[in-house]
């Protein structure tokens, strides 16, 4: 199939590598001419351009650019696309995108590959990024069955765990397990940088180890992505953060009151429930 | 040297393996006779017993049992020890232990190997656990110079980053970078388990991936350890959690008010500052 990838960063570049391996022909679009050159030189795509018009002959497009750019790019892209071309995106919010994108292009179906995001850019792109990951597709009532079926078959070749959900259910769920943790984790870094005593701050920096590393990872990541999560999934993120704050306040109150039984039973519960979410 | 290890779990077992490799003779003590048998059978220690009296001839003791048991065990142990024997511990709080332990046994020096704690028990013990980790020693004014020097030389053979700090400075620093993250992380699990809509909960469990995995790791760990951190470092943990809550409330307020400039600058700052703590 002739596949266009808009945005040749970690996700777009990695998708291009995978689909190239599966005998598809790849057209890349990046706003940066250097990225276009590098993507061709590294064999990530066969063709690359800064111009969306270069996608006039592709049958399938994956928009892998940052969340705020997805709708504006789609709006421009529609003038060049063949009518039967199918478009999907890779944004980590879907409610703010799926309905508007479907209005712009009926053959649109929202997508979200839930793959790592610590590193960014084409140089971070690699084969295997999606192996075993969850890939969500969010069809709406207006989604043509053919668009869903073609997208589903193509994505399934990545050996991912393919999940269908409504854009709203997707956003409610990821608010809790993906977006809220960004602010929880960023606040942990912020609290540590707020240590006022210089010797204690220096010692904390020396002693920080695996616990801090893991807890702070998503909060110390791509700030553009964290901001977009809050902007484009604001209601659900606010709801999840308020529930989170209540849990934290419970912890604080138990420690303050030395209610060790409650704290112990809380910690045991989290130890038991974590495997319901991740291995 | 004849070295006694009390508590043959992840830390005690791994220390025994390392010191055994360095031609020391190891005496293990565990409250569980099965653990004693397994530790000998697996070559972790040469001798093992449930009885502290078995340590009457050792020159160096490392108390690797859970925090609440360290002082009670030391109190019993003193009747058996040779007067020149040096005792250290491996507890992750030091203020509540170091002064009292030094009163019980003048040749005591507090220690804290900052190594992973996701798994527990002798079966998790392994060589290399301490390689490159930070190992804190917390001498006090009353610590005999010989006790510090002997401990320092022995620990240095583990290829660790050896750091000296007062018990109080240690506790203030680890409250922020190690203890606070446990409650921050446990609250994230708790918030996710609090999702009231069953379909959203199920979807969240399906979609949880690396971001949730890392953010929830320390909060879903050993509840006994988390409880002891709060109990034995209560004041500093409360202080760090209150600073943390202020940071989180700022995030919430910015998202609520749609003050995206402030949120963006906050996220950028955390991205910049995280490498001051961890690579």
Tab-separated table of N, CA and C in Angstrom, chain A residues 64-223:
chain	number	residue	atom	x	y	z
A	64	UNK	N	1.219	11.865	12.580
A	64	UNK	CA	2.022	11.589	13.777
A	64	UNK	C	2.642	12.870	14.334
A	65	UNK	N	2.079	14.002	13.993
A	65	UNK	CA	2.604	15.280	14.475
A	65	UNK	C	2.012	15.574	15.853
A	66	UNK	N	2.533	16.593	16.569
A	66	UNK	CA	2.014	16.893	17.900
A	66	UNK	C	0.504	17.171	17.894
A	67	UNK	N	-0.150	16.848	18.996
A	67	UNK	CA	-1.612	16.949	19.111
A	67	UNK	C	-2.193	18.268	18.559
A	68	UNK	N	-1.634	19.431	18.948
A	68	UNK	CA	-2.271	20.686	18.498
A	68	UNK	C	-2.237	20.871	16.989
A	69	UNK	N	-1.356	20.136	16.289
A	69	UNK	CA	-1.212	20.334	14.848
A	69	UNK	C	-2.066	19.376	14.025
A	70	UNK	N	-2.663	18.370	14.674
A	70	UNK	CA	-3.340	17.308	13.911
A	70	UNK	C	-4.503	17.851	13.074
A	71	UNK	N	-5.425	18.589	13.698
A	71	UNK	CA	-6.571	19.116	12.934
A	71	UNK	C	-6.145	20.146	11.886
A	72	UNK	N	-5.278	21.119	12.241
A	72	UNK	CA	-4.839	22.062	11.202
A	72	UNK	C	-4.171	21.374	10.000
A	73	UNK	N	-3.371	20.355	10.248
A	73	UNK	CA	-2.727	19.647	9.143
A	73	UNK	C	-3.762	18.899	8.309
A	74	UNK	N	-4.695	18.226	8.992
A	74	UNK	CA	-5.727	17.484	8.253
A	74	UNK	C	-6.528	18.435	7.365
A	75	UNK	N	-6.835	19.605	7.903
A	75	UNK	CA	-7.624	20.583	7.148
A	75	UNK	C	-6.914	20.962	5.834
A	76	UNK	N	-5.592	21.162	5.907
A	76	UNK	CA	-4.832	21.474	4.693
A	76	UNK	C	-4.728	20.265	3.770
A	77	UNK	N	-4.545	19.106	4.404
A	77	UNK	CA	-4.285	17.887	3.640
A	77	UNK	C	-5.460	17.488	2.746
A	78	UNK	N	-6.680	17.758	3.211
A	78	UNK	CA	-7.875	17.262	2.506
A	78	UNK	C	-7.921	17.705	1.034
A	79	UNK	N	-7.362	18.871	0.733
A	79	UNK	CA	-7.413	19.351	-0.663
A	79	UNK	C	-6.554	18.509	-1.611
A	80	UNK	N	-5.588	17.769	-1.042
A	80	UNK	CA	-4.686	16.987	-1.889
A	80	UNK	C	-5.057	15.514	-1.984
A	81	UNK	N	-5.792	15.022	-0.993
A	81	UNK	CA	-6.008	13.568	-0.897
A	81	UNK	C	-6.987	13.031	-1.928
A	82	UNK	N	-6.728	11.798	-2.384
A	82	UNK	CA	-7.716	11.067	-3.178
A	82	UNK	C	-8.919	10.776	-2.274
A	83	UNK	N	-10.153	10.838	-2.801
A	83	UNK	CA	-11.350	10.723	-1.945
A	83	UNK	C	-11.403	9.431	-1.130
A	84	UNK	N	-10.874	8.344	-1.685
A	84	UNK	CA	-10.964	7.055	-0.967
A	84	UNK	C	-9.822	6.873	0.051
A	85	UNK	N	-8.881	7.831	0.116
A	85	UNK	CA	-7.767	7.690	1.057
A	85	UNK	C	-8.282	7.693	2.502
A	86	UNK	N	-7.677	6.845	3.304
A	86	UNK	CA	-8.049	6.735	4.719
A	86	UNK	C	-6.998	7.466	5.550
A	87	UNK	N	-7.458	8.210	6.550
A	87	UNK	CA	-6.546	8.954	7.420
A	87	UNK	C	-6.735	8.507	8.868
A	88	UNK	N	-5.639	8.285	9.553
A	88	UNK	CA	-5.699	8.050	10.991
A	88	UNK	C	-4.661	8.970	11.639
A	89	UNK	N	-4.684	9.035	12.969
A	89	UNK	CA	-3.683	9.855	13.664
A	89	UNK	C	-3.089	9.018	14.781
A	90	UNK	N	-2.107	9.602	15.475
A	90	UNK	CA	-1.447	8.869	16.559
A	90	UNK	C	-1.446	9.693	17.848
A	91	UNK	N	-2.395	10.610	17.951
A	91	UNK	CA	-2.445	11.498	19.113
A	91	UNK	C	-2.948	10.795	20.367
A	92	UNK	N	-2.465	11.239	21.527
A	92	UNK	CA	-2.849	10.558	22.770
A	92	UNK	C	-4.128	11.120	23.380
A	93	UNK	N	-4.798	12.043	22.694
A	93	UNK	CA	-6.182	12.378	23.050
A	93	UNK	C	-7.042	12.129	21.816
A	94	UNK	N	-8.289	11.740	22.045
A	94	UNK	CA	-9.120	11.374	20.901
A	94	UNK	C	-10.417	12.170	20.838
A	95	UNK	N	-11.018	12.527	21.953
A	95	UNK	CA	-12.297	13.246	21.940
A	95	UNK	C	-12.202	14.563	21.196
A	96	UNK	N	-11.115	15.299	21.446
A	96	UNK	CA	-10.957	16.616	20.830
A	96	UNK	C	-10.604	16.509	19.353
A	97	UNK	N	-10.282	15.319	18.896
A	97	UNK	CA	-9.828	15.150	17.515
A	97	UNK	C	-10.825	14.379	16.651
A	98	UNK	N	-11.327	13.251	17.168
A	98	UNK	CA	-12.043	12.294	16.305
A	98	UNK	C	-13.258	12.902	15.599
A	99	UNK	N	-14.135	13.580	16.334
A	99	UNK	CA	-15.366	14.085	15.713
A	99	UNK	C	-15.049	15.166	14.688
A	100	UNK	N	-14.183	16.108	15.040
A	100	UNK	CA	-13.837	17.198	14.115
A	100	UNK	C	-13.098	16.663	12.891
A	101	UNK	N	-12.222	15.703	13.120
A	101	UNK	CA	-11.475	15.139	11.995
A	101	UNK	C	-12.408	14.380	11.058
A	102	UNK	N	-13.396	13.687	11.620
A	102	UNK	CA	-14.353	12.949	10.798
A	102	UNK	C	-15.204	13.914	9.974
A	103	UNK	N	-15.500	15.086	10.556
A	103	UNK	CA	-16.248	16.106	9.815
A	103	UNK	C	-15.401	16.635	8.652
A	104	UNK	N	-14.090	16.764	8.875
A	104	UNK	CA	-13.195	17.254	7.827
A	104	UNK	C	-12.955	16.207	6.749
A	105	UNK	N	-12.896	14.934	7.168
A	105	UNK	CA	-12.545	13.852	6.260
A	105	UNK	C	-13.294	12.586	6.700
A	106	UNK	N	-14.363	12.241	5.979
A	106	UNK	CA	-15.204	11.119	6.437
A	106	UNK	C	-14.425	9.817	6.623
A	107	UNK	N	-13.382	9.603	5.800
A	107	UNK	CA	-12.596	8.380	5.941
A	107	UNK	C	-11.512	8.511	7.018
A	108	UNK	N	-11.852	9.201	8.113
A	108	UNK	CA	-10.897	9.346	9.221
A	108	UNK	C	-11.258	8.371	10.331
A	109	UNK	N	-10.232	7.814	10.957
A	109	UNK	CA	-10.456	7.016	12.166
A	109	UNK	C	-9.321	7.307	13.139
A	110	UNK	N	-9.685	7.688	14.358
A	110	UNK	CA	-8.675	8.054	15.364
A	110	UNK	C	-7.873	6.848	15.814
A	111	UNK	N	-6.606	7.068	16.133
A	111	UNK	CA	-5.751	5.985	16.617
A	111	UNK	C	-4.819	6.474	17.707
A	112	UNK	N	-4.351	5.547	18.538
A	112	UNK	CA	-3.406	5.892	19.597
A	112	UNK	C	-2.512	4.700	19.909
A	113	UNK	N	-1.304	4.702	19.328
A	113	UNK	CA	-0.341	3.648	19.696
A	113	UNK	C	0.259	3.990	21.049
A	114	UNK	N	0.049	3.127	22.049
A	114	UNK	CA	0.498	3.457	23.405
A	114	UNK	C	1.919	2.958	23.611
A	115	UNK	N	2.847	3.650	22.959
A	115	UNK	CA	4.251	3.250	23.015
A	115	UNK	C	5.065	4.349	23.684
A	116	UNK	N	6.219	3.962	24.213
A	116	UNK	CA	7.116	4.831	24.989
A	116	UNK	C	7.326	6.222	24.428
A	117	UNK	N	7.535	7.191	25.304
A	117	UNK	CA	7.738	8.547	24.834
A	117	UNK	C	8.857	9.283	25.574
A	118	UNK	N	9.829	8.553	26.134
A	118	UNK	CA	10.921	9.248	26.827
A	118	UNK	C	11.805	10.001	25.848
A	119	UNK	N	12.037	9.398	24.691
A	119	UNK	CA	12.877	10.061	23.717
A	119	UNK	C	12.016	10.567	22.580
A	120	UNK	N	12.527	11.553	21.879
A	120	UNK	CA	11.741	12.129	20.797
A	120	UNK	C	12.625	12.292	19.568
A	121	UNK	N	11.968	12.516	18.432
A	121	UNK	CA	12.707	12.817	17.208
A	121	UNK	C	13.013	11.581	16.390
A	122	UNK	N	13.342	11.835	15.123
A	122	UNK	CA	13.633	10.752	14.174
A	122	UNK	C	14.773	9.861	14.657
A	123	UNK	N	15.784	10.463	15.301
A	123	UNK	CA	16.939	9.668	15.742
A	123	UNK	C	16.536	8.622	16.796
A	124	UNK	N	15.388	8.847	17.453
A	124	UNK	CA	14.925	7.874	18.458
A	124	UNK	C	14.066	6.773	17.830
A	125	UNK	N	13.640	6.967	16.595
A	125	UNK	CA	12.762	5.982	15.936
A	125	UNK	C	13.486	4.645	15.791
A	126	UNK	N	12.764	3.568	16.005
A	126	UNK	CA	13.397	2.244	15.877
A	126	UNK	C	12.352	1.154	15.655
A	127	UNK	N	12.790	0.077	15.064
A	127	UNK	CA	11.947	-1.101	14.886
A	127	UNK	C	11.648	-1.705	16.258
A	128	UNK	N	10.464	-2.289	16.395
A	128	UNK	CA	10.132	-2.983	17.642
A	128	UNK	C	9.460	-2.102	18.676
A	129	UNK	N	9.359	-0.778	18.391
A	129	UNK	CA	8.758	0.126	19.390
A	129	UNK	C	7.340	-0.296	19.756
A	130	UNK	N	6.607	-0.845	18.771
A	130	UNK	CA	5.190	-1.141	19.009
A	130	UNK	C	4.941	-2.599	19.390
A	131	UNK	N	5.979	-3.408	19.312
A	131	UNK	CA	5.876	-4.852	19.597
A	131	UNK	C	5.192	-5.068	20.966
A	132	UNK	N	4.025	-5.682	20.936
A	132	UNK	CA	3.338	-6.019	22.178
A	132	UNK	C	2.630	-4.854	22.846
A	133	UNK	N	2.697	-3.652	22.266
A	133	UNK	CA	2.034	-2.507	22.900
A	133	UNK	C	0.551	-2.513	22.566
A	134	UNK	N	-0.196	-1.678	23.272
A	134	UNK	CA	-1.618	-1.545	22.983
A	134	UNK	C	-1.817	-0.428	21.966
A	135	UNK	N	-2.644	-0.696	20.968
A	135	UNK	CA	-2.917	0.295	19.932
A	135	UNK	C	-4.433	0.469	19.896
A	136	UNK	N	-4.893	1.678	20.245
A	136	UNK	CA	-6.333	1.918	20.310
A	136	UNK	C	-6.814	2.559	19.016
A	137	UNK	N	-7.935	2.070	18.495
A	137	UNK	CA	-8.632	2.744	17.404
A	137	UNK	C	-9.976	3.216	17.939
A	138	UNK	N	-10.359	4.445	17.558
A	138	UNK	CA	-11.588	5.012	18.112
A	138	UNK	C	-12.578	5.386	17.010
A	139	UNK	N	-13.205	4.375	16.373
A	139	UNK	CA	-14.220	4.689	15.361
A	139	UNK	C	-15.416	5.396	16.015
A	140	UNK	N	-16.102	6.212	15.229
A	140	UNK	CA	-17.357	6.828	15.688
A	140	UNK	C	-18.490	6.304	14.807
A	141	UNK	N	-19.739	6.674	15.113
A	141	UNK	CA	-20.886	6.147	14.339
A	141	UNK	C	-20.723	6.394	12.851
A	142	UNK	N	-20.148	7.561	12.512
A	142	UNK	CA	-20.041	7.934	11.093
A	142	UNK	C	-18.875	7.259	10.367
A	143	UNK	N	-18.015	6.529	11.098
A	143	UNK	CA	-16.846	5.919	10.456
A	143	UNK	C	-17.278	4.855	9.443
A	144	UNK	N	-16.866	4.978	8.171
A	144	UNK	CA	-17.232	3.953	7.181
A	144	UNK	C	-16.598	2.606	7.557
A	145	UNK	N	-17.374	1.518	7.466
A	145	UNK	CA	-16.837	0.192	7.838
A	145	UNK	C	-15.535	-0.139	7.104
A	146	UNK	N	-15.414	0.272	5.828
A	146	UNK	CA	-14.194	-0.026	5.089
A	146	UNK	C	-12.986	0.660	5.726
A	147	UNK	N	-13.155	1.919	6.168
A	147	UNK	CA	-12.048	2.645	6.793
A	147	UNK	C	-11.586	1.914	8.050
A	148	UNK	N	-12.550	1.431	8.840
A	148	UNK	CA	-12.186	0.685	10.051
A	148	UNK	C	-11.470	-0.603	9.686
A	149	UNK	N	-12.014	-1.328	8.703
A	149	UNK	CA	-11.440	-2.640	8.375
A	149	UNK	C	-10.019	-2.521	7.806
A	150	UNK	N	-9.821	-1.556	6.905
A	150	UNK	CA	-8.492	-1.377	6.308
A	150	UNK	C	-7.479	-0.978	7.398
A	151	UNK	N	-7.880	-0.041	8.258
A	151	UNK	CA	-6.981	0.430	9.313
A	151	UNK	C	-6.638	-0.701	10.268
A	152	UNK	N	-7.679	-1.413	10.660
A	152	UNK	CA	-7.519	-2.532	11.574
A	152	UNK	C	-6.540	-3.587	11.025
A	153	UNK	N	-6.710	-3.939	9.752
A	153	UNK	CA	-5.844	-4.969	9.155
A	153	UNK	C	-4.404	-4.479	9.090
A	154	UNK	N	-4.235	-3.204	8.734
A	154	UNK	CA	-2.884	-2.655	8.614
A	154	UNK	C	-2.192	-2.612	9.977
A	155	UNK	N	-2.897	-2.094	10.973
A	155	UNK	CA	-2.305	-1.934	12.309
A	155	UNK	C	-2.024	-3.301	12.939
A	156	UNK	N	-2.908	-4.268	12.655
A	156	UNK	CA	-2.741	-5.603	13.247
A	156	UNK	C	-1.414	-6.234	12.835
A	157	UNK	N	-0.865	-5.821	11.671
A	157	UNK	CA	0.409	-6.412	11.222
A	157	UNK	C	1.577	-5.980	12.109
A	158	UNK	N	1.348	-5.003	13.007
A	158	UNK	CA	2.425	-4.529	13.902
A	158	UNK	C	2.612	-5.416	15.132
A	159	UNK	N	1.795	-6.470	15.239
A	159	UNK	CA	1.840	-7.348	16.426
A	159	UNK	C	1.517	-6.589	17.702
A	160	UNK	N	0.496	-5.744	17.606
A	160	UNK	CA	0.067	-4.972	18.769
A	160	UNK	C	-1.191	-5.592	19.343
A	161	UNK	N	-1.525	-5.157	20.549
A	161	UNK	CA	-2.788	-5.517	21.175
A	161	UNK	C	-3.806	-4.464	20.740
A	162	UNK	N	-4.621	-4.796	19.726
A	162	UNK	CA	-5.518	-3.801	19.139
A	162	UNK	C	-6.812	-3.694	19.942
A	163	UNK	N	-7.159	-2.483	20.364
A	163	UNK	CA	-8.331	-2.254	21.206
A	163	UNK	C	-9.227	-1.217	20.537
A	164	UNK	N	-10.534	-1.476	20.483
A	164	UNK	CA	-11.476	-0.475	19.972
A	164	UNK	C	-12.196	0.190	21.136
A	165	UNK	N	-12.339	1.512	21.074
A	165	UNK	CA	-13.041	2.239	22.134
A	165	UNK	C	-13.636	3.500	21.541
A	166	UNK	N	-14.642	4.058	22.202
A	166	UNK	CA	-15.120	5.367	21.759
A	166	UNK	C	-14.068	6.412	22.140
A	167	UNK	N	-14.023	7.537	21.428
A	167	UNK	CA	-13.057	8.576	21.794
A	167	UNK	C	-13.226	9.011	23.260
A	168	UNK	N	-14.460	9.072	23.728
A	168	UNK	CA	-14.704	9.548	25.093
A	168	UNK	C	-14.211	8.536	26.132
A	169	UNK	N	-14.512	7.253	25.908
A	169	UNK	CA	-14.054	6.223	26.847
A	169	UNK	C	-12.525	6.189	26.868
A	170	UNK	N	-11.920	6.301	25.674
A	170	UNK	CA	-10.457	6.352	25.595
A	170	UNK	C	-9.913	7.494	26.452
A	171	UNK	N	-10.492	8.688	26.289
A	171	UNK	CA	-9.963	9.856	26.992
A	171	UNK	C	-10.150	9.751	28.508
A	172	UNK	N	-11.297	9.201	28.936
A	172	UNK	CA	-11.519	9.024	30.379
A	172	UNK	C	-10.484	8.068	30.958
A	173	UNK	N	-10.230	6.971	30.235
A	173	UNK	CA	-9.298	5.958	30.743
A	173	UNK	C	-7.866	6.478	30.747
A	174	UNK	N	-7.428	7.089	29.643
A	174	UNK	CA	-6.028	7.550	29.601
A	174	UNK	C	-5.790	8.742	30.524
A	175	UNK	N	-6.858	9.505	30.832
A	175	UNK	CA	-6.683	10.581	31.814
A	175	UNK	C	-6.103	9.996	33.097
A	176	UNK	N	-6.630	8.841	33.523
A	176	UNK	CA	-6.172	8.231	34.774
A	176	UNK	C	-4.821	7.539	34.635
A	177	UNK	N	-4.656	6.715	33.606
A	177	UNK	CA	-3.460	5.863	33.590
A	177	UNK	C	-2.287	6.471	32.818
A	178	UNK	N	-2.531	7.574	32.114
A	178	UNK	CA	-1.443	8.138	31.322
A	178	UNK	C	-1.249	9.647	31.518
A	179	UNK	N	-2.345	10.409	31.545
A	179	UNK	CA	-2.200	11.864	31.641
A	179	UNK	C	-1.980	12.314	33.089
A	180	UNK	N	-2.837	11.863	34.012
A	180	UNK	CA	-2.671	12.226	35.420
A	180	UNK	C	-1.257	11.910	35.921
A	181	UNK	N	-0.696	10.727	35.607
A	181	UNK	CA	0.666	10.432	36.081
A	181	UNK	C	1.706	11.467	35.662
A	182	UNK	N	1.505	12.148	34.532
A	182	UNK	CA	2.467	13.172	34.107
A	182	UNK	C	2.539	14.298	35.145
A	183	UNK	N	1.382	14.733	35.629
A	183	UNK	CA	1.367	15.857	36.570
A	183	UNK	C	1.747	15.407	37.979
A	184	UNK	N	1.361	14.190	38.316
A	184	UNK	CA	1.770	13.573	39.585
A	184	UNK	C	3.298	13.475	39.642
A	185	UNK	N	3.872	13.041	38.558
A	185	UNK	CA	5.299	12.800	38.472
A	185	UNK	C	6.074	14.118	38.375
A	186	UNK	N	5.565	15.066	37.595
A	186	UNK	CA	6.224	16.381	37.485
A	186	UNK	C	6.214	17.083	38.846
A	187	UNK	N	5.129	16.919	39.596
A	187	UNK	CA	5.057	17.553	40.916
A	187	UNK	C	6.079	16.942	41.870
A	188	UNK	N	6.401	15.670	41.689
A	188	UNK	CA	7.418	15.036	42.536
A	188	UNK	C	8.792	15.655	42.279
A	189	UNK	N	9.108	15.902	41.008
A	189	UNK	CA	10.373	16.571	40.688
A	189	UNK	C	10.361	17.975	41.290
A	190	UNK	N	9.245	18.670	41.078
A	190	UNK	CA	9.129	20.042	41.558
A	190	UNK	C	9.315	20.113	43.080
A	191	UNK	N	8.712	19.176	43.807
A	191	UNK	CA	8.860	19.176	45.274
A	191	UNK	C	10.330	19.005	45.654
A	192	UNK	N	11.029	18.116	44.942
A	192	UNK	CA	12.442	17.867	45.272
A	192	UNK	C	13.313	19.082	44.946
A	193	UNK	N	12.990	19.785	43.870
A	193	UNK	CA	13.774	20.983	43.545
A	193	UNK	C	13.439	22.127	44.505
A	194	UNK	N	12.347	21.976	45.260
A	194	UNK	CA	11.944	23.026	46.208
A	194	UNK	C	12.617	22.905	47.559
A	195	UNK	N	13.479	21.918	47.746
A	195	UNK	CA	14.183	21.778	49.024
A	195	UNK	C	14.983	23.057	49.257
A	196	UNK	N	14.729	23.724	50.372
A	196	UNK	CA	15.311	25.067	50.565
A	196	UNK	C	16.731	25.011	51.121
A	197	UNK	N	17.045	23.974	51.903
A	197	UNK	CA	18.373	23.897	52.523
A	197	UNK	C	19.371	23.371	51.477
A	198	UNK	N	20.405	24.181	51.112
A	198	UNK	CA	21.295	23.787	49.999
A	198	UNK	C	21.986	22.435	50.202
A	199	UNK	N	22.445	22.132	51.442
A	199	UNK	CA	23.125	20.854	51.674
A	199	UNK	C	22.167	19.671	51.500
A	200	UNK	N	20.929	19.845	51.952
A	200	UNK	CA	19.938	18.777	51.814
A	200	UNK	C	19.602	18.573	50.333
A	201	UNK	N	19.484	19.673	49.601
A	201	UNK	CA	19.209	19.568	48.163
A	201	UNK	C	20.326	18.806	47.460
A	202	UNK	N	21.557	19.158	47.798
A	202	UNK	CA	22.705	18.508	47.168
A	202	UNK	C	22.732	17.006	47.511
A	203	UNK	N	22.467	16.704	48.791
A	203	UNK	CA	22.444	15.302	49.218
A	203	UNK	C	21.316	14.553	48.512
A	204	UNK	N	20.147	15.197	48.388
A	204	UNK	CA	19.011	14.562	47.706
A	204	UNK	C	19.382	14.245	46.257
A	205	UNK	N	20.097	15.167	45.615
A	205	UNK	CA	20.515	14.929	44.230
A	205	UNK	C	21.490	13.754	44.153
A	206	UNK	N	22.360	13.633	45.176
A	206	UNK	CA	23.319	12.526	45.205
A	206	UNK	C	22.621	11.194	45.477
A	207	UNK	N	21.631	11.218	46.367
A	207	UNK	CA	21.019	9.961	46.817
A	207	UNK	C	19.891	9.474	45.905
A	208	UNK	N	19.363	10.339	45.053
A	208	UNK	CA	18.242	9.925	44.190
A	208	UNK	C	18.643	8.688	43.393
A	209	UNK	N	17.800	7.662	43.442
A	209	UNK	CA	18.135	6.428	42.739
A	209	UNK	C	16.915	5.880	42.016
A	210	UNK	N	16.785	4.570	41.936
A	210	UNK	CA	15.781	3.971	41.048
A	210	UNK	C	14.342	4.393	41.383
A	211	UNK	N	14.029	4.568	42.672
A	211	UNK	CA	12.671	4.967	43.040
A	211	UNK	C	12.325	6.327	42.470
A	212	UNK	N	13.242	7.281	42.657
A	212	UNK	CA	13.022	8.608	42.088
A	212	UNK	C	13.026	8.546	40.567
A	213	UNK	N	13.937	7.745	40.007
A	213	UNK	CA	14.031	7.663	38.545
A	213	UNK	C	12.696	7.257	37.933
A	214	UNK	N	12.103	6.187	38.473
A	214	UNK	CA	10.857	5.694	37.897
A	214	UNK	C	9.699	6.655	38.145
A	215	UNK	N	9.603	7.153	39.388
A	215	UNK	CA	8.461	8.009	39.715
A	215	UNK	C	8.504	9.318	38.932
A	216	UNK	N	9.700	9.781	38.596
A	216	UNK	CA	9.826	11.082	37.930
A	216	UNK	C	9.893	10.988	36.407
A	217	UNK	N	9.893	9.773	35.864
A	217	UNK	CA	10.161	9.651	34.423
A	217	UNK	C	9.161	10.408	33.554
A	218	UNK	N	7.875	10.116	33.698
A	218	UNK	CA	6.927	10.749	32.772
A	218	UNK	C	6.776	12.245	33.044
A	219	UNK	N	7.012	12.670	34.288
A	219	UNK	CA	6.907	14.092	34.610
A	219	UNK	C	8.087	14.895	34.094
A	220	UNK	N	9.207	14.229	33.836
A	220	UNK	CA	10.388	14.912	33.323
A	220	UNK	C	10.533	14.751	31.823
A	221	UNK	N	9.473	14.263	31.182
A	221	UNK	CA	9.526	13.999	29.737
A	221	UNK	C	9.201	15.238	28.902
A	222	UNK	N	8.652	14.967	27.737
A	222	UNK	CA	8.329	15.994	26.748
A	222	UNK	C	7.255	16.959	27.267
A	223	UNK	N	7.641	18.222	27.532
A	223	UNK	CA	6.687	19.160	28.129
A	223	UNK	C	5.570	19.535	27.156
